[in-house]
Tab-separated table of C-alpha atoms in Angstrom:
chain	number	residue	atom	x	y	z
A	12	MET	CA	-104.274	-17.068	-58.262
A	13	ILE	CA	-101.774	-18.264	-55.673
A	14	ARG	CA	-99.592	-21.139	-56.879
A	15	GLU	CA	-96.148	-22.649	-56.402
A	16	ILE	CA	-93.494	-20.234	-57.703
A	17	THR	CA	-91.571	-21.039	-60.843
A	18	ARG	CA	-88.134	-19.768	-61.846
A	19	PRO	CA	-89.772	-17.581	-64.587
A	20	ASP	CA	-92.185	-16.177	-61.911
A	21	PHE	CA	-89.282	-15.273	-59.698
A	22	ALA	CA	-87.452	-13.646	-62.719
A	23	SER	CA	-90.491	-11.575	-63.555
A	24	PHE	CA	-90.829	-10.512	-60.021
A	25	TRP	CA	-87.102	-9.681	-59.620
A	26	PRO	CA	-87.405	-5.878	-60.342
A	27	THR	CA	-89.763	-5.636	-57.296
A	28	PHE	CA	-87.571	-7.871	-55.122
A	29	SER	CA	-84.534	-5.841	-56.056
A	30	ALA	CA	-86.245	-2.479	-55.468
A	31	ILE	CA	-87.378	-3.715	-51.980
A	32	ILE	CA	-84.002	-4.803	-50.871
A	33	GLN	CA	-82.253	-1.754	-52.296
A	34	ALA	CA	-84.682	0.568	-50.525
A	35	GLN	CA	-83.384	-0.909	-47.200
A	36	GLU	CA	-86.517	-0.048	-45.254
A	37	THR	CA	-88.136	-3.450	-44.660
A	38	TYR	CA	-85.909	-6.496	-45.314
A	39	ALA	CA	-82.677	-7.496	-43.605
A	40	LEU	CA	-81.163	-8.729	-46.932
A	41	ASP	CA	-77.962	-7.636	-48.843
A	42	PRO	CA	-79.179	-4.755	-51.041
A	43	ASP	CA	-76.683	-5.783	-53.748
A	44	MET	CA	-77.506	-9.558	-53.841
A	45	THR	CA	-77.776	-11.127	-57.273
A	46	GLN	CA	-80.996	-12.677	-58.673
A	47	GLN	CA	-79.520	-16.035	-58.438
A	48	ASP	CA	-78.679	-15.573	-54.788
A	49	ALA	CA	-82.085	-14.146	-54.130
A	50	PHE	CA	-83.719	-17.208	-55.830
A	51	SER	CA	-81.696	-19.570	-53.671
A	52	LEU	CA	-82.528	-17.713	-50.536
A	53	TRP	CA	-86.317	-17.345	-51.237
A	54	CYS	CA	-87.002	-20.531	-53.207
A	55	GLY	CA	-84.101	-22.927	-52.292
A	56	SER	CA	-84.568	-26.650	-51.597
A	57	THR	CA	-85.537	-26.419	-47.930
A	58	LEU	CA	-88.289	-23.821	-48.602
A	59	ASN	CA	-91.628	-23.703	-50.374
A	60	ALA	CA	-92.403	-20.482	-52.224
A	61	TYR	CA	-95.678	-19.302	-53.780
A	62	ALA	CA	-96.570	-16.514	-56.251
A	63	TYR	CA	-99.693	-14.478	-56.466
A	64	VAL	CA	-100.501	-14.125	-60.186
A	65	GLU	CA	-103.090	-11.991	-61.944
A	66	ASN	CA	-103.359	-11.813	-65.703
A	67	ASP	CA	-99.927	-13.501	-66.010
A	68	ALA	CA	-98.415	-10.688	-63.851
A	69	VAL	CA	-96.668	-11.920	-60.606
A	70	LEU	CA	-97.816	-9.303	-58.105
A	71	GLY	CA	-96.752	-10.976	-54.865
A	72	ILE	CA	-94.542	-13.741	-53.524
A	73	TYR	CA	-93.925	-15.599	-50.306
A	74	TYR	CA	-91.891	-18.339	-48.743
A	75	ILE	CA	-92.485	-20.706	-45.916
A	76	LYS	CA	-89.763	-22.690	-44.109
A	77	PRO	CA	-89.158	-24.159	-40.686
A	78	ASN	CA	-87.802	-21.558	-38.263
A	79	GLY	CA	-86.064	-24.163	-36.028
A	80	MET	CA	-85.166	-27.739	-35.957
A	81	GLY	CA	-85.910	-30.697	-33.693
A	82	PRO	CA	-87.621	-29.348	-30.530
A	83	SER	CA	-88.623	-26.142	-32.371
A	84	GLN	CA	-89.598	-27.658	-35.647
A	85	HIS	CA	-93.240	-26.909	-35.063
A	86	ILE	CA	-92.586	-23.197	-35.766
A	87	CYS	CA	-92.377	-21.927	-39.320
A	88	ASN	CA	-91.144	-18.624	-40.728
A	89	CYS	CA	-92.508	-16.795	-43.746
A	90	GLY	CA	-91.596	-13.754	-45.747
A	91	TYR	CA	-93.889	-11.704	-48.157
A	92	MET	CA	-93.368	-9.163	-50.905
A	93	VAL	CA	-95.939	-7.304	-52.980
A	94	ALA	CA	-95.231	-5.288	-56.201
A	95	SER	CA	-95.467	-1.561	-55.494
A	96	GLU	CA	-98.293	-1.068	-58.181
A	97	ALA	CA	-100.355	-3.765	-56.386
A	98	ARG	CA	-100.157	-2.516	-52.786
A	99	GLY	CA	-103.269	-1.557	-50.834
A	100	LYS	CA	-105.401	-4.238	-52.546
A	101	GLY	CA	-105.178	-6.927	-49.808
A	102	ILE	CA	-102.685	-9.113	-51.618
A	103	ALA	CA	-100.321	-9.332	-48.551
A	104	ARG	CA	-103.325	-10.339	-46.428
A	105	LEU	CA	-104.247	-13.088	-48.976
A	106	LEU	CA	-100.647	-14.344	-49.071
A	107	CYS	CA	-100.450	-14.466	-45.234
A	108	GLN	CA	-103.737	-16.358	-45.008
A	109	HIS	CA	-102.610	-18.765	-47.646
A	110	SER	CA	-99.327	-19.242	-45.762
A	111	GLN	CA	-101.108	-19.997	-42.550
A	112	ASP	CA	-103.204	-22.665	-44.329
A	113	MET	CA	-100.022	-24.161	-45.875
A	114	ALA	CA	-98.376	-24.109	-42.518
A	115	LEU	CA	-101.199	-26.045	-40.837
A	116	GLU	CA	-101.219	-28.402	-43.839
A	117	ARG	CA	-97.491	-29.166	-43.390
A	118	GLY	CA	-97.967	-29.734	-39.651
A	119	PHE	CA	-96.601	-26.440	-38.227
A	120	LYS	CA	-98.210	-25.292	-35.016
A	121	ALA	CA	-96.981	-21.643	-34.971
A	122	MET	CA	-95.604	-18.962	-37.259
A	123	GLN	CA	-92.790	-16.611	-36.368
A	124	PHE	CA	-91.454	-13.405	-38.093
A	125	ASN	CA	-87.910	-12.777	-36.816
A	126	SER	CA	-87.388	-9.272	-38.056
A	127	VAL	CA	-90.347	-6.882	-38.701
A	128	VAL	CA	-88.919	-3.387	-38.985
A	129	SER	CA	-90.709	-1.337	-36.325
A	130	THR	CA	-91.166	1.539	-38.649
A	131	ASN	CA	-92.997	-0.572	-41.296
A	132	GLU	CA	-96.350	0.312	-39.813
A	133	VAL	CA	-98.349	-1.072	-42.662
A	134	ALA	CA	-96.896	-4.494	-42.057
A	135	VAL	CA	-96.933	-4.406	-38.252
A	136	THR	CA	-100.657	-3.339	-38.287
A	137	LEU	CA	-101.606	-6.055	-40.850
A	138	TRP	CA	-99.871	-8.832	-38.915
A	139	GLN	CA	-101.634	-7.738	-35.752
A	140	LYS	CA	-104.981	-7.746	-37.547
A	141	LEU	CA	-104.222	-11.305	-38.723
A	142	GLY	CA	-103.523	-12.492	-35.166
A	143	PHE	CA	-99.870	-11.974	-34.625
A	144	SER	CA	-98.433	-10.516	-31.544
A	145	ILE	CA	-95.219	-8.502	-30.902
A	146	VAL	CA	-93.304	-10.903	-28.573
A	147	GLY	CA	-89.969	-9.175	-28.786
A	148	THR	CA	-88.322	-5.825	-29.658
A	149	ILE	CA	-84.700	-5.970	-30.814
A	150	PRO	CA	-83.146	-2.545	-30.124
A	151	LYS	CA	-81.362	-0.858	-33.005
A	152	ALA	CA	-81.577	-4.057	-35.070
A	153	TYR	CA	-82.025	-2.409	-38.481
A	154	LYS	CA	-80.176	0.295	-40.247
A	155	HIS	CA	-83.048	2.040	-42.045
A	156	ALA	CA	-81.922	3.946	-45.193
A	157	ARG	CA	-83.657	7.161	-44.174
A	158	LEU	CA	-84.142	6.849	-40.406
A	159	GLY	CA	-80.884	5.198	-39.230
A	160	LEU	CA	-80.859	2.585	-36.607
A	161	VAL	CA	-84.414	1.483	-35.640
A	162	ASP	CA	-85.820	-1.453	-33.641
A	163	SER	CA	-87.183	-4.674	-35.065
A	164	TYR	CA	-90.017	-6.781	-33.756
A	165	VAL	CA	-90.280	-10.557	-33.357
A	166	MET	CA	-93.911	-11.351	-34.197
A	167	TYR	CA	-95.668	-14.658	-33.482
A	168	LYS	CA	-98.894	-16.485	-33.809
A	169	TRP	CA	-100.029	-19.869	-32.497
A	170	LEU	CA	-101.978	-21.184	-35.385
B	13	MET	CA	-56.538	-22.305	-24.992
B	14	ILE	CA	-59.240	-20.965	-27.311
B	15	ARG	CA	-58.343	-21.399	-30.924
B	16	GLU	CA	-59.998	-21.844	-34.405
B	17	ILE	CA	-61.565	-25.225	-34.471
B	18	THR	CA	-60.346	-28.019	-36.709
B	19	ARG	CA	-62.199	-30.914	-38.103
B	20	PRO	CA	-60.452	-33.360	-35.669
B	21	ASP	CA	-61.419	-31.053	-32.783
B	22	PHE	CA	-65.015	-31.185	-33.870
B	23	ALA	CA	-64.818	-34.998	-34.192
B	24	SER	CA	-63.382	-35.274	-30.686
B	25	PHE	CA	-66.172	-33.100	-29.365
B	26	TRP	CA	-68.878	-34.857	-31.297
B	27	PRO	CA	-70.006	-37.237	-28.299
B	28	THR	CA	-70.873	-34.050	-26.285
B	29	PHE	CA	-72.496	-32.318	-29.250
B	30	SER	CA	-74.562	-35.454	-29.951
B	31	ALA	CA	-75.566	-35.907	-26.289
B	32	ILE	CA	-76.688	-32.301	-26.077
B	33	ILE	CA	-78.900	-32.397	-29.046
B	34	GLN	CA	-80.282	-35.770	-28.134
B	35	ALA	CA	-81.222	-34.501	-24.647
B	36	GLN	CA	-83.552	-31.900	-26.320
B	37	GLU	CA	-83.402	-29.481	-23.481
B	38	THR	CA	-81.322	-26.699	-24.714
B	39	TYR	CA	-80.828	-26.583	-28.576
B	40	ALA	CA	-83.346	-26.297	-31.309
B	41	LEU	CA	-81.416	-28.816	-33.541
B	42	ASP	CA	-82.399	-32.108	-35.051
B	43	PRO	CA	-81.551	-34.681	-32.354
B	44	ASP	CA	-80.612	-37.260	-35.044
B	45	MET	CA	-78.401	-35.107	-37.218
B	46	THR	CA	-75.237	-36.697	-38.374
B	47	GLN	CA	-71.706	-35.543	-37.424
B	48	GLN	CA	-71.254	-34.281	-40.937
B	49	ASP	CA	-74.466	-32.233	-40.920
B	50	ALA	CA	-73.573	-30.800	-37.479
B	51	PHE	CA	-70.015	-29.904	-38.706
B	52	SER	CA	-71.583	-27.985	-41.651
B	53	LEU	CA	-74.086	-26.251	-39.430
B	54	TRP	CA	-71.538	-25.254	-36.788
B	55	CYS	CA	-68.315	-24.757	-38.749
B	56	GLY	CA	-69.516	-24.152	-42.367
B	57	SER	CA	-68.131	-21.581	-44.665
B	58	THR	CA	-70.139	-18.603	-43.489
B	59	LEU	CA	-69.227	-19.130	-39.838
B	60	ASN	CA	-66.171	-18.954	-37.732
B	61	ALA	CA	-65.864	-21.656	-34.973
B	62	TYR	CA	-63.563	-21.922	-32.021
B	63	ALA	CA	-62.554	-24.639	-29.537
B	64	TYR	CA	-61.662	-24.388	-25.914
B	65	VAL	CA	-58.798	-26.940	-25.547
B	66	GLU	CA	-57.115	-28.115	-22.330
B	67	ASN	CA	-54.374	-30.874	-22.294
B	68	ASP	CA	-55.425	-31.850	-25.894
B	69	ALA	CA	-59.127	-32.262	-24.747
B	70	VAL	CA	-61.738	-30.100	-26.483
B	71	LEU	CA	-63.942	-28.996	-23.632
B	72	GLY	CA	-65.975	-26.359	-25.271
B	73	ILE	CA	-66.854	-24.980	-28.705
B	74	TYR	CA	-68.611	-21.913	-30.086
B	75	TYR	CA	-69.473	-20.406	-33.493
B	76	ILE	CA	-70.030	-16.888	-34.524
B	77	LYS	CA	-71.965	-15.771	-37.685
B	78	PRO	CA	-73.935	-12.833	-38.922
B	79	ASN	CA	-77.529	-12.906	-37.685
B	80	GLY	CA	-78.847	-10.825	-40.479
B	81	MET	CA	-77.834	-9.337	-43.770
B	82	GLY	CA	-77.705	-5.864	-45.254
B	83	PRO	CA	-79.315	-3.451	-42.839
B	84	SER	CA	-78.991	-5.942	-40.005
B	85	GLN	CA	-75.479	-7.149	-40.706
B	86	HIS	CA	-74.166	-5.384	-37.644
B	87	ILE	CA	-75.616	-8.150	-35.438
B	88	CYS	CA	-74.023	-11.393	-34.933
B	89	ASN	CA	-75.324	-14.756	-33.495
B	90	CYS	CA	-73.378	-17.242	-31.449
B	91	GLY	CA	-73.943	-20.715	-29.997
B	92	TYR	CA	-71.880	-22.351	-27.225
B	93	MET	CA	-71.403	-25.918	-25.944
B	94	VAL	CA	-69.387	-27.219	-23.019
B	95	ALA	CA	-68.577	-30.921	-22.201
B	96	SER	CA	-70.588	-32.184	-19.271
B	97	GLU	CA	-67.440	-33.091	-17.367
B	98	ALA	CA	-66.161	-29.489	-17.695
B	99	ARG	CA	-69.261	-27.556	-16.658
B	100	GLY	CA	-69.229	-25.185	-13.653
B	101	LYS	CA	-65.661	-24.118	-14.370
B	102	GLY	CA	-66.362	-20.887	-16.166
B	103	ILE	CA	-65.706	-22.172	-19.643
B	104	ALA	CA	-68.941	-20.877	-21.122
B	105	ARG	CA	-68.133	-17.558	-19.710
B	106	LEU	CA	-64.660	-17.609	-21.273
B	107	LEU	CA	-66.173	-18.612	-24.621
B	108	CYS	CA	-68.794	-15.925	-24.488
B	109	GLN	CA	-66.193	-13.234	-23.573
B	110	HIS	CA	-63.970	-14.495	-26.456
B	111	SER	CA	-66.833	-14.357	-28.871
B	112	GLN	CA	-67.708	-10.769	-27.876
B	113	ASP	CA	-63.967	-9.850	-28.594
B	114	MET	CA	-64.181	-11.555	-31.945
B	115	ALA	CA	-67.451	-9.903	-32.716
B	116	LEU	CA	-65.988	-6.472	-32.172
B	117	GLU	CA	-62.876	-7.328	-34.126
B	118	ARG	CA	-65.036	-8.401	-37.100
B	119	GLY	CA	-67.075	-5.134	-36.936
B	120	PHE	CA	-70.239	-6.432	-35.363
B	121	LYS	CA	-72.069	-3.973	-33.018
B	122	ALA	CA	-74.469	-6.306	-31.300
B	123	MET	CA	-74.961	-10.003	-30.427
B	124	GLN	CA	-78.287	-11.824	-30.511
B	125	PHE	CA	-79.265	-15.197	-29.276
B	126	ASN	CA	-82.462	-16.272	-31.021
B	127	SER	CA	-83.552	-19.252	-28.895
B	128	VAL	CA	-82.502	-19.500	-25.238
B	129	VAL	CA	-84.793	-22.135	-23.680
B	130	SER	CA	-86.341	-20.453	-20.750
B	131	THR	CA	-85.880	-23.445	-18.492
B	132	ASN	CA	-82.157	-23.438	-19.110
B	133	GLU	CA	-81.600	-21.217	-16.020
B	134	VAL	CA	-77.857	-21.700	-15.954
B	135	ALA	CA	-77.479	-20.211	-19.417
B	136	VAL	CA	-80.144	-17.433	-18.994
B	137	THR	CA	-78.404	-16.371	-15.696
B	138	LEU	CA	-74.916	-16.431	-17.303
B	139	TRP	CA	-75.938	-14.432	-20.305
B	140	GLN	CA	-77.569	-11.871	-18.090
B	141	LYS	CA	-74.419	-11.549	-15.921
B	142	LEU	CA	-72.479	-10.984	-19.189
B	143	GLY	CA	-74.731	-8.061	-20.138
B	144	PHE	CA	-77.386	-9.601	-22.210
B	145	SER	CA	-81.129	-8.785	-21.791
B	146	ILE	CA	-84.179	-10.760	-22.481
B	147	VAL	CA	-85.771	-8.786	-25.361
B	148	GLY	CA	-88.270	-11.295	-26.452
B	149	THR	CA	-90.306	-14.316	-25.233
B	150	ILE	CA	-91.481	-16.818	-27.728
B	151	PRO	CA	-94.473	-18.750	-26.196
B	152	LYS	CA	-94.286	-22.565	-26.423
B	153	ALA	CA	-91.283	-22.357	-28.786
B	154	TYR	CA	-89.492	-25.399	-27.528
B	155	LYS	CA	-90.577	-28.943	-26.983
B	156	HIS	CA	-88.455	-29.837	-23.988
B	157	ALA	CA	-87.919	-33.609	-23.601
B	158	ARG	CA	-89.116	-33.673	-19.974
B	159	LEU	CA	-91.215	-30.470	-19.532
B	160	GLY	CA	-93.057	-30.388	-22.818
B	161	LEU	CA	-93.672	-27.062	-24.634
B	162	VAL	CA	-91.830	-24.233	-22.952
B	163	ASP	CA	-90.934	-20.661	-23.872
B	164	SER	CA	-87.807	-19.453	-25.504
B	165	TYR	CA	-86.047	-16.100	-25.061
B	166	VAL	CA	-84.454	-13.843	-27.471
B	167	MET	CA	-81.457	-12.331	-25.749
B	168	TYR	CA	-79.435	-9.371	-27.002
B	169	LYS	CA	-76.388	-7.257	-26.085
B	170	TRP	CA	-75.245	-4.100	-27.717
B	171	LEU	CA	-71.422	-4.537	-27.598
């Protein structure tokens, strides 16, 4: 059900991706980016990206990439998205668990999220349940569409 | 004395750049990267880079770039390097002050350093003097050449 993403997978997931970045509540991405730019950013050559597929529908995606180079190359970074109609079913949890397995397989020792919007309580709580800690708080780091400037968290787990 | 960097500036500074990344004590960069890769990383199209020049010698360099996109595009990120023979003369301070001016000129509201190695006391102290706070501590984020795994700080200043 979770497999390497293809370009058609990404295209079929694009309405969700686009809605998420346009909402400006969770991701620090340009809300007006094109599908091509998004594909490069999420599935480009230095990344690995996966899709959660059920009955031919792409319900979730994630990427994994190094968060640093050289002396920090043991830390990876991931990002996850789930289609709105598929939320609350544990797909984000499955994706995160899968990404941790992939991380270990690729030799990473830790996983870091650089910008978890503090008001995204569902995500913060889920990452904490999965063993991540808030190791930093960036004040007024995110201009939330409804709430204005809010803090972002750096979250981290030694795998 | 501080001006936009040129390709010859970068080439003349390369021995310092190379020594700094090979030391593996301060920067999370591949110690074996080529000059061309380093130029792209430091002076590529999405960045602005500057050089501190004295008597035709490039003694320091820095870059400034956005640290996030969309809802976080008000935060910039910078990196600084000073030639070993020119340290202790206030050049890093000058570069950082210049970068803060440039940041405001370009419309940034805050500056974030994502990976200040905790054992790099000279840098940590200088950034604190210049108004930056430690807003995060990433455990065992940096494999220091002499000290092994050490923490990195996220440092931040609202401009």
